[in-house]
Amino acid sequence: MLPKKLQNKLETRKEENALRRLGSSNLLVDFSSNDYLGYSQSKDIFKQTHSLMHEENIEANGATGSRLLSGNHPLYKLLESNLCKIHLSEASLVFNSGYTANLGLISSVSQRGDIVLYDELCHASIRDAIGMSHAKSYKFQHNNLKDLQSLLEKYSLESDRTIYVITESVFSMDGDTPDLSGLIKLTKSYGAHCIIDEAHALGVFKFGLVQSLGLQEKVFARIVTFGKAMGCHGAAILGSKDLKTYLVNFSRPFIYTTGLPPHAIASIISAYNYLQLNSNDKALAKVISYFKDQIEANKLSQLFIESSSAIQCAVISGNDRVKRISQKLQEVGFDVKPILSPTVSKGKERLRFCLHTYNSKEEISEVLRLLATFV
Ligand SMILES: Cc1ncc(COP(=O)(O)O)c(C=O)c1O
C-alpha cells in the first residue's frame, strides 16, 4: 500500500481525469512524436553509425562509468569538436539528456544571491533546475519583453549579482517563438546572461534559431537536444571554454552519472553528418506551411496558437473534452495527443500536433477536416 498522502494525490489525479498512463507504440499516423525529420527511423543514419562503430573498433555495450572516471570514450572528443564547428561555438559539453543538461547548467551556474528570470511557460526541466539552485527566481509573462524589462530594471540595481534570463527558442507545449533578437539585445543591455533552450528548434530550423539569426556569440549558453529532430538521445550545452570547465567541475548531473554508451555517441555524430548534407528542414517547412494553410481552409484559426514550428496546438478547454476529441481522432487512425492540465494551465488544455517530413498532404487535410467536425 502506498502511504496515504501519495494515495490521495493519485485519487485527485483520477478525479481530474488527468491520470498519466504508459501507452504502447501504435501504428497510427504519427502526429505525436518528436521525430520531426524522421531521423529515428533513417536507415542511412543507422548504417553510418554501424560503420563508424566498426571503423573505431567499438564493441562495447556501455560506458562503464562517469565521464570523469572511465566513461569518456574517445568518440566524445570527436562529437564535441564537431558540435563546436557546426554550431559555431567555442566549446560544447555533451550530457545524457536535455533534462539533465538543463538541470546541470542552470542549477550549477546560478549562485546564492543571483537572479534567474524565466519565461512562465518554460519546460519542466528548466523549472526543476531553478528549484535546485540557490538563486532567487522570477517568471516573466510568456514572450513578453516589456514584463522581462521591468524585472531586469528592478533586479539589475545591485551590481554584485548575476542575472540569468532563460527561455526556449520553440516552446514545447505551444510551438511558438519569442522575439529572440529583441530578448537577447534587452538581456545584454542590462548586463544579464541569456540561456536559450533549442530542444525543438534544432533540425527543424537547421542548427537552431539563435544560429540562424547569427546571435550565437551574444548568448551565455544554448542547449541542443538529440532526442527530438536528431532522432537519437542526449544533449549538449554550447558556450565558452570557461563555462565548459566550470560545468565539468561543478555540474552534479554531469559528474555523478554514467556517460552515454559509445553507440549513442556514434549515432549523434551520424545524425549530424546527415543533417549537414541534407535539406530535410526544407521538406519539413513545406509540411508546416501546408498544415497552416489547412487550418485556414477548415476555419480553425481561432483554435490554433500562432506557430511556425513543427508543433501546432489547438486549444480545447477541459481535460474531458480534449481527451474525448483526441480519442475520436485515434479511433480513426490519427495519433494526436491531448495535453492536459496540470501539464498546461487549466482552461488551456490542447491537442498537440507534431509535424514530420513523412506526414502526407492527405493525412493533414483529413485530420484537420475531422477536427473541424469534432469541435
Ligand atoms: C524545451 C525542452 N527542453 C528540454 C527537454 C528535455 O530533453 P530530453 O528529452 O532530451 O531530456 C525537453 C523535452 O521534452 C523540452 O521540450
Tab-separated table of C-alpha atoms and ligand atoms in Angstrom:
chain	number	residue	atom	x	y	z
A	1	MET	CA	0.000	0.000	0.000
A	2	LEU	CA	1.192	3.499	-0.784
A	3	PRO	CA	1.366	5.989	2.103
A	4	LYS	CA	-1.976	7.836	2.465
A	5	LYS	CA	-0.712	11.190	1.128
A	6	LEU	CA	0.516	9.586	-2.075
A	7	GLN	CA	-2.700	7.619	-2.474
A	8	ASN	CA	-4.649	10.890	-2.102
A	9	LYS	CA	-2.568	12.553	-4.811
A	10	LEU	CA	-3.346	9.703	-7.183
A	11	GLU	CA	-7.050	9.934	-6.335
A	12	THR	CA	-7.029	13.665	-7.141
A	13	ARG	CA	-5.402	12.950	-10.495
A	14	LYS	CA	-8.136	10.422	-11.276
A	15	GLU	CA	-10.899	12.851	-10.241
A	16	GLU	CA	-9.414	15.469	-12.566
A	17	ASN	CA	-9.298	12.930	-15.407
A	18	ALA	CA	-5.563	13.615	-15.629
A	19	LEU	CA	-4.041	10.287	-14.581
A	20	ARG	CA	-0.981	9.530	-16.681
A	21	ARG	CA	-0.585	6.013	-18.069
A	22	LEU	CA	2.186	4.389	-20.077
A	23	GLY	CA	0.813	3.538	-23.504
A	24	SER	CA	2.352	1.246	-26.081
A	25	SER	CA	3.567	2.259	-29.516
A	26	ASN	CA	0.944	2.080	-32.240
A	27	LEU	CA	0.576	2.030	-35.996
A	28	LEU	CA	-1.482	5.207	-36.215
A	29	VAL	CA	-0.473	8.181	-38.356
A	30	ASP	CA	2.205	9.934	-36.308
A	31	PHE	CA	1.162	13.422	-35.229
A	32	SER	CA	2.679	12.950	-31.821
A	33	SER	CA	6.372	12.023	-31.769
A	34	ASN	CA	9.306	14.457	-31.741
A	35	ASP	CA	10.870	12.640	-34.690
A	36	TYR	CA	10.306	15.728	-36.855
A	37	LEU	CA	12.747	14.773	-39.626
A	38	GLY	CA	12.197	11.017	-39.437
A	39	TYR	CA	15.821	10.511	-38.341
A	40	SER	CA	14.983	7.953	-35.660
A	41	GLN	CA	13.976	5.569	-38.471
A	42	SER	CA	16.628	6.560	-41.021
A	43	LYS	CA	18.386	3.514	-42.420
A	44	ASP	CA	21.198	5.745	-43.724
A	45	ILE	CA	21.931	7.123	-40.261
A	46	PHE	CA	21.697	3.641	-38.762
A	47	LYS	CA	24.174	2.279	-41.325
A	48	GLN	CA	26.565	5.213	-40.876
A	49	THR	CA	26.506	4.653	-37.129
A	50	HIS	CA	27.270	0.997	-37.683
A	51	SER	CA	30.205	1.829	-39.999
A	52	LEU	CA	31.583	4.334	-37.515
A	53	MET	CA	31.416	1.751	-34.729
A	54	HIS	CA	33.218	-0.687	-36.991
A	55	GLU	CA	35.908	1.822	-38.033
A	56	GLU	CA	36.524	2.769	-34.417
A	57	ASN	CA	36.580	-0.868	-33.354
A	58	ILE	CA	33.812	-0.332	-30.839
A	59	GLU	CA	32.276	-3.444	-29.410
A	60	ALA	CA	31.243	-2.052	-26.034
A	61	ASN	CA	27.678	-2.088	-24.764
A	62	GLY	CA	28.030	0.560	-22.101
A	63	ALA	CA	30.157	3.488	-20.951
A	64	THR	CA	31.342	1.778	-17.712
A	65	GLY	CA	31.393	4.937	-15.606
A	66	SER	CA	31.069	8.686	-15.292
A	67	ARG	CA	32.801	10.724	-17.987
A	68	LEU	CA	35.203	11.913	-15.279
A	69	LEU	CA	36.234	8.352	-14.467
A	70	SER	CA	36.152	5.541	-17.026
A	71	GLY	CA	33.257	6.657	-19.259
A	72	ASN	CA	34.798	9.310	-21.516
A	73	HIS	CA	35.007	7.311	-24.732
A	74	PRO	CA	37.246	8.912	-27.451
A	75	LEU	CA	34.148	9.436	-29.620
A	76	TYR	CA	33.071	12.182	-27.194
A	77	LYS	CA	36.043	14.243	-28.326
A	78	LEU	CA	35.072	13.846	-31.973
A	79	LEU	CA	31.425	14.677	-31.265
A	80	GLU	CA	32.202	17.723	-29.143
A	81	SER	CA	34.660	19.110	-31.694
A	82	ASN	CA	32.077	18.539	-34.477
A	83	LEU	CA	29.463	20.345	-32.387
A	84	CYS	CA	31.764	23.352	-31.969
A	85	LYS	CA	32.345	23.584	-35.720
A	86	ILE	CA	28.726	23.030	-36.711
A	87	HIS	CA	27.225	25.282	-34.056
A	88	LEU	CA	29.956	27.955	-34.248
A	89	SER	CA	30.593	27.584	-30.541
A	90	GLU	CA	33.853	27.926	-28.615
A	91	ALA	CA	33.077	24.805	-26.582
A	92	SER	CA	30.436	22.122	-26.154
A	93	LEU	CA	29.723	19.577	-23.448
A	94	VAL	CA	27.559	16.512	-24.018
A	95	PHE	CA	25.046	15.486	-21.354
A	96	ASN	CA	22.936	12.348	-21.084
A	97	SER	CA	19.676	14.112	-21.964
A	98	GLY	CA	18.108	17.533	-22.366
A	99	TYR	CA	16.573	17.154	-18.939
A	100	THR	CA	19.944	16.630	-17.273
A	101	ALA	CA	21.591	19.322	-19.418
A	102	ASN	CA	19.121	21.894	-18.094
A	103	LEU	CA	19.489	20.624	-14.532
A	104	GLY	CA	23.268	20.550	-14.863
A	105	LEU	CA	23.633	24.015	-16.342
A	106	ILE	CA	21.080	26.099	-14.503
A	107	SER	CA	21.474	24.537	-11.058
A	108	SER	CA	25.250	24.887	-11.109
A	109	VAL	CA	25.764	28.366	-12.607
A	110	SER	CA	23.155	30.317	-10.641
A	111	GLN	CA	24.541	31.096	-7.187
A	112	ARG	CA	23.017	32.275	-3.933
A	113	GLY	CA	22.244	35.985	-4.368
A	114	ASP	CA	21.860	35.680	-8.155
A	115	ILE	CA	18.595	36.221	-10.001
A	116	VAL	CA	17.015	33.902	-12.563
A	117	LEU	CA	14.322	35.371	-14.825
A	118	TYR	CA	12.475	32.784	-16.889
A	119	ASP	CA	9.508	32.622	-19.233
A	120	GLU	CA	6.424	31.383	-17.400
A	121	LEU	CA	5.937	28.589	-19.972
A	122	CYS	CA	9.463	27.167	-19.755
A	123	HIS	CA	9.820	23.388	-19.788
A	124	ALA	CA	9.680	21.356	-16.569
A	125	SER	CA	13.423	20.616	-16.797
A	126	ILE	CA	14.168	24.353	-16.597
A	127	ARG	CA	11.776	24.857	-13.702
A	128	ASP	CA	13.155	21.832	-11.845
A	129	ALA	CA	16.688	23.170	-12.379
A	130	ILE	CA	15.692	26.540	-10.948
A	131	GLY	CA	14.194	24.711	-7.981
A	132	MET	CA	17.580	23.076	-7.337
A	133	SER	CA	19.546	26.335	-7.444
A	134	HIS	CA	20.105	28.728	-4.533
A	135	ALA	CA	19.327	31.801	-6.655
A	136	LYS	CA	16.080	33.768	-6.415
A	137	SER	CA	13.847	33.279	-9.431
A	138	TYR	CA	11.011	35.243	-11.028
A	139	LYS	CA	8.957	34.358	-14.060
A	140	PHE	CA	8.034	36.813	-16.788
A	141	GLN	CA	4.866	36.665	-18.855
A	142	HIS	CA	5.125	34.404	-21.855
A	143	ASN	CA	7.210	36.040	-24.624
A	144	ASN	CA	6.536	39.443	-23.061
A	145	LEU	CA	9.643	41.609	-23.368
A	146	LYS	CA	8.029	44.518	-21.522
A	147	ASP	CA	7.465	42.324	-18.499
A	148	LEU	CA	11.017	40.979	-18.748
A	149	GLN	CA	12.336	44.533	-18.960
A	150	SER	CA	10.502	45.599	-15.813
A	151	LEU	CA	12.077	42.664	-13.935
A	152	LEU	CA	15.523	43.454	-15.342
A	153	GLU	CA	15.048	47.072	-14.303
A	154	LYS	CA	14.082	46.047	-10.797
A	155	TYR	CA	16.799	43.467	-10.161
A	156	SER	CA	19.768	44.961	-12.015
A	157	LEU	CA	20.226	47.722	-9.452
A	158	GLU	CA	22.596	45.714	-7.288
A	159	SER	CA	25.783	45.306	-9.242
A	160	ASP	CA	27.303	42.292	-7.485
A	161	ARG	CA	24.586	39.889	-8.515
A	162	THR	CA	24.455	37.983	-11.786
A	163	ILE	CA	21.163	37.828	-13.643
A	164	TYR	CA	20.298	34.903	-15.910
A	165	VAL	CA	17.445	35.113	-18.419
A	166	ILE	CA	16.133	31.754	-19.602
A	167	THR	CA	13.775	30.964	-22.452
A	168	GLU	CA	13.137	28.481	-25.268
A	169	SER	CA	13.521	29.225	-28.961
A	170	VAL	CA	10.500	26.982	-29.686
A	171	PHE	CA	8.143	26.328	-26.784
A	172	SER	CA	7.444	22.651	-26.311
A	173	MET	CA	3.773	22.932	-25.440
A	174	ASP	CA	2.885	25.914	-27.647
A	175	GLY	CA	5.266	25.711	-30.592
A	176	ASP	CA	5.719	29.474	-30.638
A	177	THR	CA	8.915	31.537	-30.558
A	178	PRO	CA	9.932	34.653	-28.664
A	179	ASP	CA	11.343	37.721	-30.385
A	180	LEU	CA	14.826	36.269	-29.917
A	181	SER	CA	16.749	39.255	-31.296
A	182	GLY	CA	14.815	41.628	-29.039
A	183	LEU	CA	15.161	39.380	-25.997
A	184	ILE	CA	18.896	38.846	-26.427
A	185	LYS	CA	19.504	42.560	-27.037
A	186	LEU	CA	17.443	43.527	-23.988
A	187	THR	CA	19.197	40.977	-21.781
A	188	LYS	CA	22.625	42.219	-22.896
A	189	SER	CA	21.683	45.838	-22.330
A	190	TYR	CA	21.228	45.032	-18.630
A	191	GLY	CA	24.453	43.020	-18.479
A	192	ALA	CA	22.431	39.843	-17.876
A	193	HIS	CA	23.250	36.354	-19.224
A	194	CYS	CA	20.966	34.685	-21.745
A	195	ILE	CA	20.316	30.925	-21.815
A	196	ILE	CA	18.303	29.550	-24.733
A	197	ASP	CA	16.890	26.019	-24.889
A	198	GLU	CA	16.809	24.957	-28.552
A	199	ALA	CA	15.323	21.475	-27.979
A	200	HIS	CA	12.517	21.873	-30.535
A	201	ALA	CA	14.414	24.168	-32.910
A	202	LEU	CA	17.463	22.014	-33.719
A	203	GLY	CA	16.872	20.234	-37.038
A	204	VAL	CA	13.529	21.952	-37.556
A	205	PHE	CA	15.372	25.221	-38.179
A	206	LYS	CA	18.639	23.557	-39.264
A	207	PHE	CA	21.175	24.302	-36.488
A	208	GLY	CA	18.752	26.188	-34.257
A	209	LEU	CA	17.149	29.618	-34.276
A	210	VAL	CA	19.876	31.504	-32.386
A	211	GLN	CA	22.389	30.492	-35.021
A	212	SER	CA	20.013	31.209	-37.884
A	213	LEU	CA	19.870	34.801	-36.574
A	214	GLY	CA	23.671	34.941	-36.158
A	215	LEU	CA	23.296	35.598	-32.415
A	216	GLN	CA	25.344	32.692	-31.051
A	217	GLU	CA	28.064	34.936	-29.666
A	218	LYS	CA	25.573	37.080	-27.794
A	219	VAL	CA	24.196	34.320	-25.570
A	220	PHE	CA	25.741	32.761	-22.485
A	221	ALA	CA	24.651	29.222	-23.382
A	222	ARG	CA	22.483	27.230	-25.758
A	223	ILE	CA	21.024	23.804	-25.041
A	224	VAL	CA	20.584	21.470	-28.009
A	225	THR	CA	18.949	18.079	-27.539
A	226	PHE	CA	19.388	14.989	-29.694
A	227	GLY	CA	16.250	13.010	-28.791
A	228	LYS	CA	13.927	15.113	-30.929
A	229	ALA	CA	14.644	16.061	-34.569
A	230	MET	CA	18.043	14.324	-34.424
A	231	GLY	CA	16.261	11.026	-33.680
A	232	CYS	CA	18.895	9.858	-31.171
A	233	HIS	CA	19.432	10.580	-27.496
A	234	GLY	CA	21.416	13.025	-25.356
A	235	ALA	CA	22.044	16.770	-25.374
A	236	ALA	CA	24.803	19.364	-25.347
A	237	ILE	CA	25.474	22.718	-23.792
A	238	LEU	CA	27.128	25.163	-26.165
A	239	GLY	CA	29.090	28.031	-24.664
A	240	SER	CA	32.552	29.258	-23.759
A	241	LYS	CA	35.585	27.125	-22.830
A	242	ASP	CA	35.459	28.544	-19.317
A	243	LEU	CA	31.814	27.549	-18.975
A	244	LYS	CA	32.703	24.012	-20.059
A	245	THR	CA	35.500	23.805	-17.471
A	246	TYR	CA	33.126	25.133	-14.818
A	247	LEU	CA	30.463	22.541	-15.662
A	248	VAL	CA	32.936	19.661	-15.675
A	249	ASN	CA	33.915	20.731	-12.152
A	250	PHE	CA	30.609	21.775	-10.607
A	251	SER	CA	27.673	20.360	-12.561
A	252	ARG	CA	26.457	17.469	-10.427
A	253	PRO	CA	24.104	15.986	-13.076
A	254	PHE	CA	27.184	15.803	-15.338
A	255	ILE	CA	29.610	14.438	-12.767
A	256	TYR	CA	27.594	11.878	-10.846
A	257	THR	CA	26.168	9.719	-13.610
A	258	THR	CA	27.324	7.092	-16.086
A	259	GLY	CA	28.190	8.510	-19.534
A	260	LEU	CA	26.248	7.676	-22.676
A	261	PRO	CA	27.168	4.342	-24.290
A	262	PRO	CA	29.571	4.699	-27.269
A	263	HIS	CA	26.898	3.687	-29.808
A	264	ALA	CA	24.716	6.578	-28.622
A	265	ILE	CA	27.588	8.991	-29.329
A	266	ALA	CA	28.202	7.387	-32.719
A	267	SER	CA	24.537	7.820	-33.656
A	268	ILE	CA	24.611	11.537	-32.782
A	269	ILE	CA	27.727	12.010	-34.944
A	270	SER	CA	25.990	10.234	-37.843
A	271	ALA	CA	22.753	12.189	-37.441
A	272	TYR	CA	24.690	15.480	-37.597
A	273	ASN	CA	26.574	14.314	-40.699
A	274	TYR	CA	23.218	13.585	-42.268
A	275	LEU	CA	21.708	16.921	-41.225
A	276	GLN	CA	24.658	18.795	-42.721
A	277	LEU	CA	24.339	17.017	-46.054
A	278	ASN	CA	20.559	17.047	-46.443
A	279	SER	CA	17.882	19.682	-46.521
A	280	ASN	CA	15.169	17.811	-44.621
A	281	ASP	CA	14.383	21.049	-42.784
A	282	LYS	CA	13.179	22.499	-46.108
A	283	ALA	CA	10.882	19.497	-46.660
A	284	LEU	CA	9.548	19.945	-43.129
A	285	ALA	CA	8.934	23.667	-43.753
A	286	LYS	CA	6.660	22.689	-46.669
A	287	VAL	CA	4.698	20.300	-44.429
A	288	ILE	CA	4.311	23.028	-41.793
A	289	SER	CA	3.174	25.536	-44.400
A	290	TYR	CA	0.607	23.069	-45.810
A	291	PHE	CA	-0.705	22.365	-42.297
A	292	LYS	CA	-1.160	26.087	-41.674
A	293	ASP	CA	-2.996	26.506	-44.997
A	294	GLN	CA	-5.331	23.696	-43.997
A	295	ILE	CA	-6.009	25.331	-40.627
A	296	GLU	CA	-7.281	28.323	-42.600
A	297	ALA	CA	-9.172	26.220	-45.126
A	298	ASN	CA	-11.023	24.437	-42.321
A	299	LYS	CA	-11.709	27.716	-40.475
A	300	LEU	CA	-9.827	26.544	-37.403
A	301	SER	CA	-7.538	29.571	-36.959
A	302	GLN	CA	-9.216	30.726	-33.757
A	303	LEU	CA	-8.314	27.399	-32.074
A	304	PHE	CA	-4.650	27.278	-33.023
A	305	ILE	CA	-1.756	29.004	-31.267
A	306	GLU	CA	0.302	31.009	-33.787
A	307	SER	CA	3.410	28.953	-34.578
A	308	SER	CA	5.801	28.474	-37.474
A	309	SER	CA	7.428	25.414	-35.920
A	310	ALA	CA	6.648	21.688	-36.151
A	311	ILE	CA	4.465	21.979	-33.033
A	312	GLN	CA	0.930	23.201	-33.781
A	313	CYS	CA	-1.574	23.311	-30.933
A	314	ALA	CA	-5.349	23.598	-30.928
A	315	VAL	CA	-6.593	24.858	-27.570
A	316	ILE	CA	-9.650	22.858	-26.466
A	317	SER	CA	-10.544	23.657	-22.870
A	318	GLY	CA	-11.118	20.953	-20.300
A	319	ASN	CA	-9.391	17.625	-19.764
A	320	ASP	CA	-12.587	15.678	-20.522
A	321	ARG	CA	-13.262	17.462	-23.802
A	322	VAL	CA	-9.721	17.407	-25.187
A	323	LYS	CA	-9.322	13.756	-24.224
A	324	ARG	CA	-12.588	12.880	-25.941
A	325	ILE	CA	-11.584	14.567	-29.195
A	326	SER	CA	-8.126	13.006	-29.127
A	327	GLN	CA	-9.767	9.601	-28.580
A	328	LYS	CA	-12.044	10.130	-31.589
A	329	LEU	CA	-9.060	11.010	-33.792
A	330	GLN	CA	-7.173	7.961	-32.541
A	331	GLU	CA	-10.151	5.729	-33.354
A	332	VAL	CA	-9.983	6.809	-36.994
A	333	GLY	CA	-6.224	6.309	-37.221
A	334	PHE	CA	-4.539	9.576	-36.184
A	335	ASP	CA	-2.182	9.725	-33.235
A	336	VAL	CA	-2.835	13.221	-31.899
A	337	LYS	CA	-2.154	13.530	-28.190
A	338	PRO	CA	-4.095	15.645	-25.712
A	339	ILE	CA	-2.028	17.854	-23.411
A	340	LEU	CA	-3.876	18.037	-20.127
A	341	SER	CA	-3.810	20.275	-17.096
A	342	PRO	CA	-1.696	20.322	-14.915
A	343	THR	CA	0.939	19.975	-17.685
A	344	VAL	CA	-0.620	23.159	-19.125
A	345	SER	CA	-2.774	25.553	-17.101
A	346	LYS	CA	-6.471	24.848	-16.571
A	347	GLY	CA	-8.593	26.073	-19.478
A	348	LYS	CA	-5.592	25.912	-21.838
A	349	GLU	CA	-5.733	22.143	-22.451
A	350	ARG	CA	-4.892	21.366	-26.043
A	351	LEU	CA	-4.388	18.914	-28.870
A	352	ARG	CA	-0.740	18.997	-29.857
A	353	PHE	CA	0.013	18.172	-33.496
A	354	CYS	CA	3.688	17.370	-34.075
A	355	LEU	CA	4.514	17.556	-37.781
A	356	HIS	CA	7.036	15.421	-39.634
A	357	THR	CA	8.650	15.253	-43.051
A	358	TYR	CA	6.747	11.981	-43.549
A	359	ASN	CA	3.238	13.371	-42.908
A	360	SER	CA	1.423	13.423	-46.260
A	361	LYS	CA	-0.891	16.161	-47.524
A	362	GLU	CA	-3.793	13.680	-47.461
A	363	GLU	CA	-3.155	12.853	-43.796
A	364	ILE	CA	-3.006	16.526	-42.889
A	365	SER	CA	-6.132	17.576	-44.745
A	366	GLU	CA	-8.079	14.599	-43.389
A	367	VAL	CA	-7.073	15.064	-39.750
A	368	LEU	CA	-7.976	18.770	-39.833
A	369	ARG	CA	-11.226	18.127	-41.701
A	370	LEU	CA	-12.181	15.666	-38.961
A	371	LEU	CA	-11.093	18.047	-36.201
A	372	ALA	CA	-13.389	20.724	-37.663
A	373	THR	CA	-16.337	18.314	-37.397
A	374	PHE	CA	-15.480	17.304	-33.801
A	375	VAL	CA	-15.062	20.737	-32.171
B	1	LIG	C1	12.223	22.566	-24.155
B	1	LIG	C2	12.735	21.240	-23.698
B	1	LIG	N1	13.920	21.182	-23.073
B	1	LIG	C3	14.432	20.011	-22.644
B	1	LIG	C4	13.751	18.834	-22.827
B	1	LIG	C5	14.342	17.554	-22.332
B	1	LIG	O1	15.023	16.903	-23.363
B	1	LIG	P1	15.290	15.341	-23.300
B	1	LIG	O2	14.052	14.672	-23.811
B	1	LIG	O3	16.492	15.128	-24.144
B	1	LIG	O4	15.532	15.000	-21.856
B	1	LIG	C6	12.526	18.834	-23.487
B	1	LIG	C7	11.808	17.560	-23.701
B	1	LIG	O5	10.655	17.432	-23.822
B	1	LIG	C8	11.995	20.069	-23.934
B	1	LIG	O6	10.818	20.122	-24.543
